[in-house]
PDB file of C-alpha atoms and ligand atoms in Angstrom:
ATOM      1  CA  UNK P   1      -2.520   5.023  47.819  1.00 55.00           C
ATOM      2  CA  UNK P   2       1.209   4.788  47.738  1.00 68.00           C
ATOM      3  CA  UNK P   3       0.551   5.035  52.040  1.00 90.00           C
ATOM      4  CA  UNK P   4      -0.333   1.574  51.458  1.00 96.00           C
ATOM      5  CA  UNK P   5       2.638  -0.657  53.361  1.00 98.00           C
ATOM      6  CA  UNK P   6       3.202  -4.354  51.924  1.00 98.00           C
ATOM      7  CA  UNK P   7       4.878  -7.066  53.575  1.00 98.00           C
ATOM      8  CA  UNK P   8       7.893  -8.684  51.818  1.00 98.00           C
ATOM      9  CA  UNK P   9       9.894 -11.213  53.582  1.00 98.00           C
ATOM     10  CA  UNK P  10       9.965  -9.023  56.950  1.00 97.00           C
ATOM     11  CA  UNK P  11      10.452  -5.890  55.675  1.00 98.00           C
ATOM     12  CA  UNK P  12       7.784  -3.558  54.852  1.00 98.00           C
ATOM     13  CA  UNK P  13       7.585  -1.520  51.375  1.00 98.00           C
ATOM     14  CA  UNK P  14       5.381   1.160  50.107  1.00 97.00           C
ATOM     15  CA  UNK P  15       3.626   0.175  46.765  1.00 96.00           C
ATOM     16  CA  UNK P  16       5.583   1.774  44.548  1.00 96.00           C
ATOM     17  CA  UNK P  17       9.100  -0.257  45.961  1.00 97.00           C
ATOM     18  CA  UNK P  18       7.535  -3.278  46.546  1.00 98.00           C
ATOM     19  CA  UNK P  19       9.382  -5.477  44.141  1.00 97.00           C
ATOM     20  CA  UNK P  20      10.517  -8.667  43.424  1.00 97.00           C
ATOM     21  CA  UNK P  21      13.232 -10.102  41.466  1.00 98.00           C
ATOM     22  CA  UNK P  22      12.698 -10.788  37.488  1.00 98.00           C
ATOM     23  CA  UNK P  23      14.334 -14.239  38.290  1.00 98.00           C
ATOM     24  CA  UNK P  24      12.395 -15.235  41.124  1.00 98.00           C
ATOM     25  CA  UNK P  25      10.372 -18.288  39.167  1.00 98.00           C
ATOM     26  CA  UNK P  26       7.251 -17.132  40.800  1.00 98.00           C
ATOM     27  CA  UNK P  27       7.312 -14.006  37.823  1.00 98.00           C
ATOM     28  CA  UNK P  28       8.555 -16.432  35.311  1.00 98.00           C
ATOM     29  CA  UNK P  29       6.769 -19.303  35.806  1.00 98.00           C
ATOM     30  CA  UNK P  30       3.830 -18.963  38.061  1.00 98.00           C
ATOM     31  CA  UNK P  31       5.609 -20.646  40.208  1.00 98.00           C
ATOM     32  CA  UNK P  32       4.209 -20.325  43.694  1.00 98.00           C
ATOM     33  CA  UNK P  33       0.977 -20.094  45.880  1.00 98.00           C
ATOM     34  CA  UNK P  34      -1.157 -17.951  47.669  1.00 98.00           C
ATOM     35  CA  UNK P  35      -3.925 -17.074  49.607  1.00 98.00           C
ATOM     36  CA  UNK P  36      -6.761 -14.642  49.531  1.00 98.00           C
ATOM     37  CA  UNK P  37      -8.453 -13.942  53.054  1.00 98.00           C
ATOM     38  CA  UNK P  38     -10.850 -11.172  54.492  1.00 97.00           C
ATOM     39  CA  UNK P  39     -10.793  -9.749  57.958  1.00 97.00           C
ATOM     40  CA  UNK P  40     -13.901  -8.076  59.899  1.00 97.00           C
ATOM     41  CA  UNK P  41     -13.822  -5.817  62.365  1.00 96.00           C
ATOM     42  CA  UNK P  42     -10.445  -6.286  63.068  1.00 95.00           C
ATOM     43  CA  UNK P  43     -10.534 -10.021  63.218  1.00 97.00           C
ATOM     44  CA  UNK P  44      -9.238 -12.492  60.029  1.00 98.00           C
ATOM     45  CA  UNK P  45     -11.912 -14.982  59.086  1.00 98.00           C
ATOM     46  CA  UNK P  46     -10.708 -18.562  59.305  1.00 98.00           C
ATOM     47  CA  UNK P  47      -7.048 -17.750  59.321  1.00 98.00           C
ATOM     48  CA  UNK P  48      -6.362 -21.134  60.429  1.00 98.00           C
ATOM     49  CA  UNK P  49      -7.970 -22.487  57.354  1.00 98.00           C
ATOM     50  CA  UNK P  50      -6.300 -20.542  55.134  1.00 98.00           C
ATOM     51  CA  UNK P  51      -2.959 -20.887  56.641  1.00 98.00           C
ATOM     52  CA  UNK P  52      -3.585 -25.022  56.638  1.00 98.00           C
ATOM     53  CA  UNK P  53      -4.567 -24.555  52.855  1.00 98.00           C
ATOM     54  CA  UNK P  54      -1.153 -22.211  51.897  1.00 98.00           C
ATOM     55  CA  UNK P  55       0.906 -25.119  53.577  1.00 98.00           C
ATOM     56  CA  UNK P  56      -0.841 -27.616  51.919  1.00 98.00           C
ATOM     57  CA  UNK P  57      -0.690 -25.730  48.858  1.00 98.00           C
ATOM     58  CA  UNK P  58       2.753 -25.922  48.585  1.00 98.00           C
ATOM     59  CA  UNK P  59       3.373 -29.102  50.202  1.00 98.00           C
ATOM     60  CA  UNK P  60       1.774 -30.033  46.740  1.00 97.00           C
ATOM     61  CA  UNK P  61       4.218 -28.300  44.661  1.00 98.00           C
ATOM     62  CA  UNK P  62       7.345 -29.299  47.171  1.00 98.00           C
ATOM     63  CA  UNK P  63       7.691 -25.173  48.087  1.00 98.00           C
ATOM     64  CA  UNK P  64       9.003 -25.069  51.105  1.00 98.00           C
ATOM     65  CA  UNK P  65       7.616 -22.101  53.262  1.00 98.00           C
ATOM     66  CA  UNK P  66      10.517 -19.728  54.709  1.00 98.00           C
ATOM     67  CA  UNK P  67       8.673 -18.989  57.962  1.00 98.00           C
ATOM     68  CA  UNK P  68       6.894 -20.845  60.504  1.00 98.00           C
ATOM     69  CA  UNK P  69       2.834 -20.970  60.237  1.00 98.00           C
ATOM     70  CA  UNK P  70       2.768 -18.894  63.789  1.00 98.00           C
ATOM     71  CA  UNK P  71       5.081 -16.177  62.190  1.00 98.00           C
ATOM     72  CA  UNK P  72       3.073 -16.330  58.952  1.00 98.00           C
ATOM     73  CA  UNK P  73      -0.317 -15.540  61.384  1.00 98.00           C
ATOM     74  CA  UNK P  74       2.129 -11.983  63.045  1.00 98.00           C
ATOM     75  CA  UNK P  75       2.719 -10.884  60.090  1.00 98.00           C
ATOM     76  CA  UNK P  76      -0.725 -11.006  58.621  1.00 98.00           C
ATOM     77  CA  UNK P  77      -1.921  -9.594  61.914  1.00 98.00           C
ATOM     78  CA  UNK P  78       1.598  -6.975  61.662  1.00 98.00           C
ATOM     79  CA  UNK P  79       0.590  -5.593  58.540  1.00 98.00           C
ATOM     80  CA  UNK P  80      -3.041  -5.188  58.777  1.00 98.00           C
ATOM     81  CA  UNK P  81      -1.804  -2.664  61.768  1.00 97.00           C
ATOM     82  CA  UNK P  82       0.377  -0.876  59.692  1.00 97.00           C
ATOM     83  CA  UNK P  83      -2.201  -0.072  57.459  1.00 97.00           C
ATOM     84  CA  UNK P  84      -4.986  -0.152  59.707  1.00 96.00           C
ATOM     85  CA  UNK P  85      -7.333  -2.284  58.086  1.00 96.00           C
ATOM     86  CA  UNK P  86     -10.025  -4.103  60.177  1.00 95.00           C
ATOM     87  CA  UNK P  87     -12.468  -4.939  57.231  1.00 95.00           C
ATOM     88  CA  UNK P  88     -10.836  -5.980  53.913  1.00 96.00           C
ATOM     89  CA  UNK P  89      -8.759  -8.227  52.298  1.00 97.00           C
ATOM     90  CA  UNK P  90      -5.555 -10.128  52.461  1.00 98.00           C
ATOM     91  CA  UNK P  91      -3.561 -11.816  49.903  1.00 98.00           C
ATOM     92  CA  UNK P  92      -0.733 -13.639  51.070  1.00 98.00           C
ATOM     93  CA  UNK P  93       1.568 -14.634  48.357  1.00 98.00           C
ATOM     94  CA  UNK P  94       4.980 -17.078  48.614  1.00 98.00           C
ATOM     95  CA  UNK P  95       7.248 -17.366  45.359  1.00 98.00           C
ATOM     96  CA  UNK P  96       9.589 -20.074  45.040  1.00 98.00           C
ATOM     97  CA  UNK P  97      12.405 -17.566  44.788  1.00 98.00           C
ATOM     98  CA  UNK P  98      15.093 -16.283  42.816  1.00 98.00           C
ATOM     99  CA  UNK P  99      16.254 -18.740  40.317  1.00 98.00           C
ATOM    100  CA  UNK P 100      17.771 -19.591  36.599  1.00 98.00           C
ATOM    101  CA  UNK P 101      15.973 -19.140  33.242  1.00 98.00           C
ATOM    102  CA  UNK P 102      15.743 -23.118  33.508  1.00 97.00           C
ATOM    103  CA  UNK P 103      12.738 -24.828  35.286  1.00 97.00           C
ATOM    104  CA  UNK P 104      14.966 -26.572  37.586  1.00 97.00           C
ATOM    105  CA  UNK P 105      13.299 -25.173  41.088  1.00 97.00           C
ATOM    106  CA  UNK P 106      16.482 -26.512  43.132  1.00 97.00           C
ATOM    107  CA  UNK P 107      18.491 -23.864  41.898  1.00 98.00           C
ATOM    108  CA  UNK P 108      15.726 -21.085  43.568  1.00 98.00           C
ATOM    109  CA  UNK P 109      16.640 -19.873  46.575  1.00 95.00           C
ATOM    110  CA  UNK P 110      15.183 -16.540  48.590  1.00 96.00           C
ATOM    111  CA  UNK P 111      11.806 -17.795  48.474  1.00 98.00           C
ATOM    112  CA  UNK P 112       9.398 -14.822  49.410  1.00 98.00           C
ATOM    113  CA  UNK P 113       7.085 -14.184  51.216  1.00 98.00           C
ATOM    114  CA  UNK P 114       4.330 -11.249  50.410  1.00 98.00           C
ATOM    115  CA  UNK P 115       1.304  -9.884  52.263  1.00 98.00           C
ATOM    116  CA  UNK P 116      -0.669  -7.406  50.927  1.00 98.00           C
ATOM    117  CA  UNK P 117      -3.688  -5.725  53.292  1.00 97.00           C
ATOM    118  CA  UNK P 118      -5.719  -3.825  50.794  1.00 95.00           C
ATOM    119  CA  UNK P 119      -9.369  -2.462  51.138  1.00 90.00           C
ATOM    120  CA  UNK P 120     -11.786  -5.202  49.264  1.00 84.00           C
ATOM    121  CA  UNK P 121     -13.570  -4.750  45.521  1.00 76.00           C
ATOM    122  CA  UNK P 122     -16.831  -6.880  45.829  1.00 79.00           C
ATOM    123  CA  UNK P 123     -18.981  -7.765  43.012  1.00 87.00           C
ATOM    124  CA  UNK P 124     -21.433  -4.621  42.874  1.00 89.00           C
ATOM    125  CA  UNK P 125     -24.775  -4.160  45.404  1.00 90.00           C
ATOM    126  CA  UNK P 126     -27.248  -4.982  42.617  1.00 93.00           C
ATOM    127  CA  UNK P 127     -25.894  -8.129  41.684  1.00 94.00           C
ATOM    128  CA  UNK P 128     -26.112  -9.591  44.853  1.00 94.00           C
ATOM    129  CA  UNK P 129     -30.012  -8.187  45.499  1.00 95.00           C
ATOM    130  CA  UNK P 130     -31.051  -9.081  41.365  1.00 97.00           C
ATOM    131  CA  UNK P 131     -28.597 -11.898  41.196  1.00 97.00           C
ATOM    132  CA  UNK P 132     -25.627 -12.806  38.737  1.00 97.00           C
ATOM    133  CA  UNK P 133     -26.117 -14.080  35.201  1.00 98.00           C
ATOM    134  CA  UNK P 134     -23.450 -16.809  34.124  1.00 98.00           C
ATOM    135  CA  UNK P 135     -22.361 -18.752  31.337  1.00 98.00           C
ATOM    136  CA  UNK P 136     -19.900 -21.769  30.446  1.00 98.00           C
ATOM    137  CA  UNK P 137     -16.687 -21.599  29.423  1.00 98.00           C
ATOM    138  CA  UNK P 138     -15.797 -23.404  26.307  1.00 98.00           C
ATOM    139  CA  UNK P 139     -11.944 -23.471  28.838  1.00 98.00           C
ATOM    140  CA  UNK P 140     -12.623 -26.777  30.738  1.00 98.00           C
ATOM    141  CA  UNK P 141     -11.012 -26.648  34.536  1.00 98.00           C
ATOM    142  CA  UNK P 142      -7.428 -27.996  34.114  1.00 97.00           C
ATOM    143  CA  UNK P 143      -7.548 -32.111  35.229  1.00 96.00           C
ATOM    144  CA  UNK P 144      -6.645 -32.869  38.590  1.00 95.00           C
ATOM    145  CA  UNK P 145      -4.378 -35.567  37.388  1.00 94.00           C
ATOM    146  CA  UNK P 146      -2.181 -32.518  35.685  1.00 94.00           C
ATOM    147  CA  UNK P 147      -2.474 -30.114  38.018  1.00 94.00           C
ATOM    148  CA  UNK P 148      -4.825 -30.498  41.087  1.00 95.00           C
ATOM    149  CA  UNK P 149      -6.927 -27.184  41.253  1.00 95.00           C
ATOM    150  CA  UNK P 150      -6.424 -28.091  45.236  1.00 96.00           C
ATOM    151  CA  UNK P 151      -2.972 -26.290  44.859  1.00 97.00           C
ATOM    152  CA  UNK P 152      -4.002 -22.589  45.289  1.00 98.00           C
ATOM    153  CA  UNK P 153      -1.185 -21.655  43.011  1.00 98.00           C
ATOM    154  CA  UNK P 154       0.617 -18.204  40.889  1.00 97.00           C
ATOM    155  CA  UNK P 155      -0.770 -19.985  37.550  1.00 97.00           C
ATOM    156  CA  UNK P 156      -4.110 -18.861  37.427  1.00 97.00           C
ATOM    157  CA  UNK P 157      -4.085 -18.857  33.253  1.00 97.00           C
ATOM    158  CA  UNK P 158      -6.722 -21.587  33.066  1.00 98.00           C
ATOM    159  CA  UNK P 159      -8.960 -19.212  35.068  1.00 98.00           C
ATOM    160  CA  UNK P 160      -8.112 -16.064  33.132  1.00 98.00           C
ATOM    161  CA  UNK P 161      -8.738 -18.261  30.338  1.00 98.00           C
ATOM    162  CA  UNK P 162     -12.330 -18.826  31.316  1.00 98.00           C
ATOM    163  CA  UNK P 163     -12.869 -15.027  32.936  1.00 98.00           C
ATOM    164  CA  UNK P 164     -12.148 -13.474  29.185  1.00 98.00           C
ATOM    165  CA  UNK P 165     -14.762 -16.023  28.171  1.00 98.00           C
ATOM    166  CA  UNK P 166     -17.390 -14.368  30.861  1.00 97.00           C
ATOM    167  CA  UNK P 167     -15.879 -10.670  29.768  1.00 97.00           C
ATOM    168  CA  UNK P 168     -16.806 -11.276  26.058  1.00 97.00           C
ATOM    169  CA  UNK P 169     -20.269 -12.695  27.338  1.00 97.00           C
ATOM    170  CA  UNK P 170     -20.685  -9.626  29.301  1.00 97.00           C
ATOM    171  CA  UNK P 171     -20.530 -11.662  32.813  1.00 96.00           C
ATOM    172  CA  UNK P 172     -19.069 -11.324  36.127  1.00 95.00           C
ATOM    173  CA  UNK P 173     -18.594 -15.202  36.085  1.00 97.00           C
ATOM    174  CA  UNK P 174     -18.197 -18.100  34.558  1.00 98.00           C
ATOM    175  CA  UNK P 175     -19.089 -22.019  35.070  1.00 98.00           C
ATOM    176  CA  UNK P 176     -16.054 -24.221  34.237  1.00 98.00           C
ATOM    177  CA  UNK P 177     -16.990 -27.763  33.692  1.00 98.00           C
ATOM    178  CA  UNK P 178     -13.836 -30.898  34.315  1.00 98.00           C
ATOM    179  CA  UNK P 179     -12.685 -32.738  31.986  1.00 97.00           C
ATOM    180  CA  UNK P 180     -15.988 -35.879  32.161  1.00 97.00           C
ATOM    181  CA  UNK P 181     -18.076 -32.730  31.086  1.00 98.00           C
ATOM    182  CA  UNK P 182     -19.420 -31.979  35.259  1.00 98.00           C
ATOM    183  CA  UNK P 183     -19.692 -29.103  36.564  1.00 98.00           C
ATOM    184  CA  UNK P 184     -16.795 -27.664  38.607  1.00 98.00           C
ATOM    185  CA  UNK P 185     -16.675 -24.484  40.204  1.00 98.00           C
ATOM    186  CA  UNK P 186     -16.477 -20.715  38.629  1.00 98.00           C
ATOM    187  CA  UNK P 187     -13.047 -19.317  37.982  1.00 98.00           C
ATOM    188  CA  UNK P 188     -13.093 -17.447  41.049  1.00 97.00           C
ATOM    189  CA  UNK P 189     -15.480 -19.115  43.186  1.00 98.00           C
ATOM    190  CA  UNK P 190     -17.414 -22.441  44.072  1.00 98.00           C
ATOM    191  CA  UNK P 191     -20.586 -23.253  42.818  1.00 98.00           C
ATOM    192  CA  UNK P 192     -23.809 -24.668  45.234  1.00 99.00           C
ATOM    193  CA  UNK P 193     -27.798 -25.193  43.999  1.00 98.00           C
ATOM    194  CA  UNK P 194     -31.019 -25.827  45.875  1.00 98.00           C
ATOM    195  CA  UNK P 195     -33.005 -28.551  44.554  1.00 97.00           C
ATOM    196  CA  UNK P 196     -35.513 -31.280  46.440  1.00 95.00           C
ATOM    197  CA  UNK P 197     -34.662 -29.683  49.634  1.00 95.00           C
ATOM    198  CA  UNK P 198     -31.126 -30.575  49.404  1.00 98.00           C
ATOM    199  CA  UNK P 199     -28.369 -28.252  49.057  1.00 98.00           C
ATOM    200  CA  UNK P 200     -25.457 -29.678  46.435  1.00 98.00           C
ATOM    201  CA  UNK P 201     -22.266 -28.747  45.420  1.00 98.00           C
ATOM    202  CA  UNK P 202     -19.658 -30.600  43.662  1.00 98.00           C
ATOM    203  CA  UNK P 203     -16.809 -32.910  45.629  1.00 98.00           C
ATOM    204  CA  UNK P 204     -13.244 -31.938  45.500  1.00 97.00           C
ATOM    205  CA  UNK P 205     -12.967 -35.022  43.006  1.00 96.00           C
ATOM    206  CA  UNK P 206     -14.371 -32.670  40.497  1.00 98.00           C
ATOM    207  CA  UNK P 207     -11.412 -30.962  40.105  1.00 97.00           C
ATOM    208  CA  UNK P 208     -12.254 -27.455  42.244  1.00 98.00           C
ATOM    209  CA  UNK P 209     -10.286 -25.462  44.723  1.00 98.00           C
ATOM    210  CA  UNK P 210     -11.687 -26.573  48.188  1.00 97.00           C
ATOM    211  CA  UNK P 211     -12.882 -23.160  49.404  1.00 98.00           C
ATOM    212  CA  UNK P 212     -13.266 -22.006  52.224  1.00 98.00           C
ATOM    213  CA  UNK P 213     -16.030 -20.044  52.057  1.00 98.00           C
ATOM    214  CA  UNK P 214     -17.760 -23.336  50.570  1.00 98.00           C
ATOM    215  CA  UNK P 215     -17.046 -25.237  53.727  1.00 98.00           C
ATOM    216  CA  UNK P 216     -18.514 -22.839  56.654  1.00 98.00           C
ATOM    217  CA  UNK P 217     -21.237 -22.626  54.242  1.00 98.00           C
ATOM    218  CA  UNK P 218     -21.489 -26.963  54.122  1.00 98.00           C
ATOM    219  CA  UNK P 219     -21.064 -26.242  58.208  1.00 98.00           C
ATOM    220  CA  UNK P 220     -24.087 -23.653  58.565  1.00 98.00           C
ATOM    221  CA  UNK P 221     -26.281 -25.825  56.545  1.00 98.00           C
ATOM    222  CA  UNK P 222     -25.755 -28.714  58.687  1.00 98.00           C
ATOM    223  CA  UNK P 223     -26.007 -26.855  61.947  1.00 97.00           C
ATOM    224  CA  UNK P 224     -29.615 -25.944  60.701  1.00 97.00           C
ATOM    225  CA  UNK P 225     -30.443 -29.309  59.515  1.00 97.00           C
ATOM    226  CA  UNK P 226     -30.191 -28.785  55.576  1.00 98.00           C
ATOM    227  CA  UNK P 227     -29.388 -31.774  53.386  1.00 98.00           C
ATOM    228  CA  UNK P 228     -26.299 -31.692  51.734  1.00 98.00           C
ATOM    229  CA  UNK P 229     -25.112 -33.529  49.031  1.00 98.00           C
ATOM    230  CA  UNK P 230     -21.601 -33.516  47.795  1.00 98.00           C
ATOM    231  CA  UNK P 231     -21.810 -35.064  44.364  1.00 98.00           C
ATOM    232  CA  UNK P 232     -21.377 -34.695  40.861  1.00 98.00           C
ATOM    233  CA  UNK P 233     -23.280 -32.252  39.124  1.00 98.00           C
ATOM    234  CA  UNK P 234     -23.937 -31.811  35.691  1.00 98.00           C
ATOM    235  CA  UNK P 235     -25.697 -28.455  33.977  1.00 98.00           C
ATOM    236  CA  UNK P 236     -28.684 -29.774  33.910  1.00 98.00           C
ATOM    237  CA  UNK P 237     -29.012 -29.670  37.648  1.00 98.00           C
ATOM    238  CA  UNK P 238     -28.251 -25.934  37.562  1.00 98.00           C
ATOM    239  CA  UNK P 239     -30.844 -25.553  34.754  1.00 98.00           C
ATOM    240  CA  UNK P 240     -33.322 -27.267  36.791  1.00 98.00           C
ATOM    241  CA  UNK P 241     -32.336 -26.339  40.022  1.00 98.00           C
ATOM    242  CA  UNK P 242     -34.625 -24.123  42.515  1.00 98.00           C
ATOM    243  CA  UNK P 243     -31.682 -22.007  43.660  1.00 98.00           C
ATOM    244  CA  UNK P 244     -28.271 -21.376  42.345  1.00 98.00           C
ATOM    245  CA  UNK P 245     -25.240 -19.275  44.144  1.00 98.00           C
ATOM    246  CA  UNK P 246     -21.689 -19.318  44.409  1.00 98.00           C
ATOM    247  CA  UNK P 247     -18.826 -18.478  47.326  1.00 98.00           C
ATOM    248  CA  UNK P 248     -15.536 -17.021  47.447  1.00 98.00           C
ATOM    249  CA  UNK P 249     -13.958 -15.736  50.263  1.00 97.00           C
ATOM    250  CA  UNK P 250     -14.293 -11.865  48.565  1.00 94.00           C
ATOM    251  CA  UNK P 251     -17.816 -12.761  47.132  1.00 95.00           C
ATOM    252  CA  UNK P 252     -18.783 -14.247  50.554  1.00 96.00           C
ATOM    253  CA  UNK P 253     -22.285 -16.094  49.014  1.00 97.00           C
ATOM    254  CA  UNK P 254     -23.534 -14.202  45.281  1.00 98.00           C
ATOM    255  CA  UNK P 255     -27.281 -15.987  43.692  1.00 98.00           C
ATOM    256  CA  UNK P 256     -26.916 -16.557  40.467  1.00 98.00           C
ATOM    257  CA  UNK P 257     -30.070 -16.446  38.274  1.00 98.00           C
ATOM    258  CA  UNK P 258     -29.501 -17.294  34.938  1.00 98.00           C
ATOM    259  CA  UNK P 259     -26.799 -19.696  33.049  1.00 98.00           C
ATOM    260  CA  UNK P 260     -26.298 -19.484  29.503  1.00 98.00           C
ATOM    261  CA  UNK P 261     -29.397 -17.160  29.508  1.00 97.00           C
ATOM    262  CA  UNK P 262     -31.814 -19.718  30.603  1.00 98.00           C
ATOM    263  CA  UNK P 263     -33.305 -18.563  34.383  1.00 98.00           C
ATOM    264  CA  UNK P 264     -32.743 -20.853  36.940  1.00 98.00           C
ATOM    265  CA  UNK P 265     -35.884 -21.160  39.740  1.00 98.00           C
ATOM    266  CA  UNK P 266     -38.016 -18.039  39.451  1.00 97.00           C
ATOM    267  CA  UNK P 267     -35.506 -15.752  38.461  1.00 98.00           C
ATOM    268  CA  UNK P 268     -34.655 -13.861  41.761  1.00 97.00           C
ATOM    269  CA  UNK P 269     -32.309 -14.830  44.367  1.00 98.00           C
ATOM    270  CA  UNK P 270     -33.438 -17.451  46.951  1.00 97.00           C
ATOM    271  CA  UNK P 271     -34.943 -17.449  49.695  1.00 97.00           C
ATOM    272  CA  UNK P 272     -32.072 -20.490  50.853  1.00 98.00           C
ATOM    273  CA  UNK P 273     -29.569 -18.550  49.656  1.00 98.00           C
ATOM    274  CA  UNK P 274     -30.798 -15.890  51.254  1.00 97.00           C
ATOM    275  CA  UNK P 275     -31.072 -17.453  54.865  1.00 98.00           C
ATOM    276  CA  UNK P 276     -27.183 -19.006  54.156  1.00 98.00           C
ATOM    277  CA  UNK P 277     -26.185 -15.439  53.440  1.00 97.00           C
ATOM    278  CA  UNK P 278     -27.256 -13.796  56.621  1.00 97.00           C
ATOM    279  CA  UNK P 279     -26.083 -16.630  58.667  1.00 98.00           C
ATOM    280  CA  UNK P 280     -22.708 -16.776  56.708  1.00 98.00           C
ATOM    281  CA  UNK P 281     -22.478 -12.681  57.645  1.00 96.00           C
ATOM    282  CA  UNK P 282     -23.412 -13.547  61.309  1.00 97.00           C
ATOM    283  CA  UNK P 283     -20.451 -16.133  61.361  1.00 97.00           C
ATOM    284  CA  UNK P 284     -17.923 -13.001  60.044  1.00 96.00           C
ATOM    285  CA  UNK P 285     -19.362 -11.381  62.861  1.00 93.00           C
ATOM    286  CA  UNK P 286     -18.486 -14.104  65.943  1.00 86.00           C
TER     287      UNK P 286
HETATM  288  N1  PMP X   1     -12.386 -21.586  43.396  1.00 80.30           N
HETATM  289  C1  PMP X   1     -11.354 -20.861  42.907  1.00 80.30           C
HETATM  290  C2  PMP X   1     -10.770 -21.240  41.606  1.00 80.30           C
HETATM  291  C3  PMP X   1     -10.868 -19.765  43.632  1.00 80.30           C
HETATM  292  O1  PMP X   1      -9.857 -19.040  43.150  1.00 80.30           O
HETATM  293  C4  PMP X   1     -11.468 -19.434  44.859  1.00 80.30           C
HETATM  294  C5  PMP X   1     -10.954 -18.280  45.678  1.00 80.30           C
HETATM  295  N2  PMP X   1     -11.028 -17.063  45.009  1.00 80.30           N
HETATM  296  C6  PMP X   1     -12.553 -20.200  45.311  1.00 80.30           C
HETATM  297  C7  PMP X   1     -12.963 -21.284  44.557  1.00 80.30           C
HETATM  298  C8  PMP X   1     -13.235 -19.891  46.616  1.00 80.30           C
HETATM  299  O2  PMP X   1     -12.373 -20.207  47.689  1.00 80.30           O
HETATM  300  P1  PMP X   1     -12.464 -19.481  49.090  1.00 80.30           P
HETATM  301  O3  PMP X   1     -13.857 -19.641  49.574  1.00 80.30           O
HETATM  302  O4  PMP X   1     -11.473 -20.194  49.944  1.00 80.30           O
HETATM  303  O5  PMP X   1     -12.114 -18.051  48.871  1.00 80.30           O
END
């Protein structure tokens, strides 16, 4: 393990060295974005996207990014070589830098920049052929008027929050509902269902983390001349939807078949989701 080799600011560390400063405010405060990406076979899937979304990211929380978005995409590509890793996953991390005990991020300088190429943990085989039960969190998403959840950022609490709910529940998942009481997205992932031949998820005005996953998935379903609807949802349209299933860039597209124990369609994952799977696995593949 400790042959692993992570990326800090340009120099390369095993994972036992690889350390950053108590002070920097991304330990103390969360203070900070990041990305999570996969690569296949050698090639990084939608780097572009992700890259836009990191700048973006921290455009939103006035971070400025030490490096230049073309030296951000060699040093991805630089330290999957080191470690050799053509299928796995990515997380790209920027602090805000060493700083005071105060919140005052002016005084933070030395933001850095991390990259860590690691092999990937996916939800286990049987829950993607039986499905994934879910239930709600009682942890509402945090209000995009306080925090947009379109900032990919180190705070992740109000998603921890909502994953202890799923642990104690005995779930991989969890729904997380805004702030009006609609459906969101999970804490990790977005959240789709099949119903009247129209594929719906809800709109970034929700409150959600625009993935990325979600949108090659909005672009497959139009290239085969699905209906998609991006609109509110509420959880009655997951209790009476057909098909349910969510996507992450690490869960790639996972059914879901129950919420709050009550079975959603027949039961078993769908044959839409299905179809969206395959062709989302053929896109990794391009
Ligand atoms: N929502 C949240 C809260 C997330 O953290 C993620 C990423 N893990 C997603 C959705 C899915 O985004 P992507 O498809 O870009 O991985």
């Amino acid at each position: 393990m400790d042959s692993m080799k992570i990326y800090i600011s340009g120099k390369y560390f095993s994972r036992s060295e690889a350390k950053v400063s108590v002070f920097d405010h991304g330990f103390l405060y969360g203070d900070g974005v990041f990305e999570g990406i996969r690569t296949y076979d050698g090639k990084v899937f939608r780097l572009r996207d992700h890259i836009e979304r990191l700048w973006e990211s921290a455009k939103g929380i006035a971070l400025e990014i030490p490096i230049d978005e073309k030296e951000m995409e060699r040093a991805i590509h630089d330290t999957l070589a080191i470690n050799n890793i053509k299928d796995g996953y990515i997380r790209l991390i920027v602090t805000r830098g060493e700083g005071t005990l105060g919140l005052d991020h002016y005084l933070c300088h030395d933001s850095q920049v991390i990259i860590i190429a690691d092999k990937l943990a996916l939800y286990p085989r049987e829950l993607y052929e039986n499905g994934l039960e879910i239930v709600t969190a009682s942890t509402i998403r945090v209000n995009p008027s306080m925090l947009s959840p379109q900032v990919k950022s180190m705070n992740y609490l109000n998603n921890i929050l909502a994953k202890i709910e799923a642990y104690k529940a005995g779930c991989a998942e969890v729904l997380m509902l805004n702030s009006r009481g609609e459906v969101a997205e999970c804490s990790g992932d977005n959240i789709f269902i099949y119903k009247r031949e129209t594929l719906q998820t809800p709109p970034a005005e929700a409150g959600i983390l625009e993935g990325i996953t979600r949108r090659v998935v909005i672009e497959i379903a139009n290239e085969i001349g699905l209906k998609v609807k991006e609109s509110p949802m509420t959880r009655h349209d997951v209790f009476t939807a057909n098909e349910c299933f969510l996507t992450g860039s690490a869960a790639e597209l996972i059914p879901v078949v129950k919420l709050d124990n009550r079975t959603i369609g027949n039961g078993k994952p769908g044959e839409i989701t299905k179809k969206l799977l395959a062709l989302f696995q053929k896109e990794t593949k391009k």
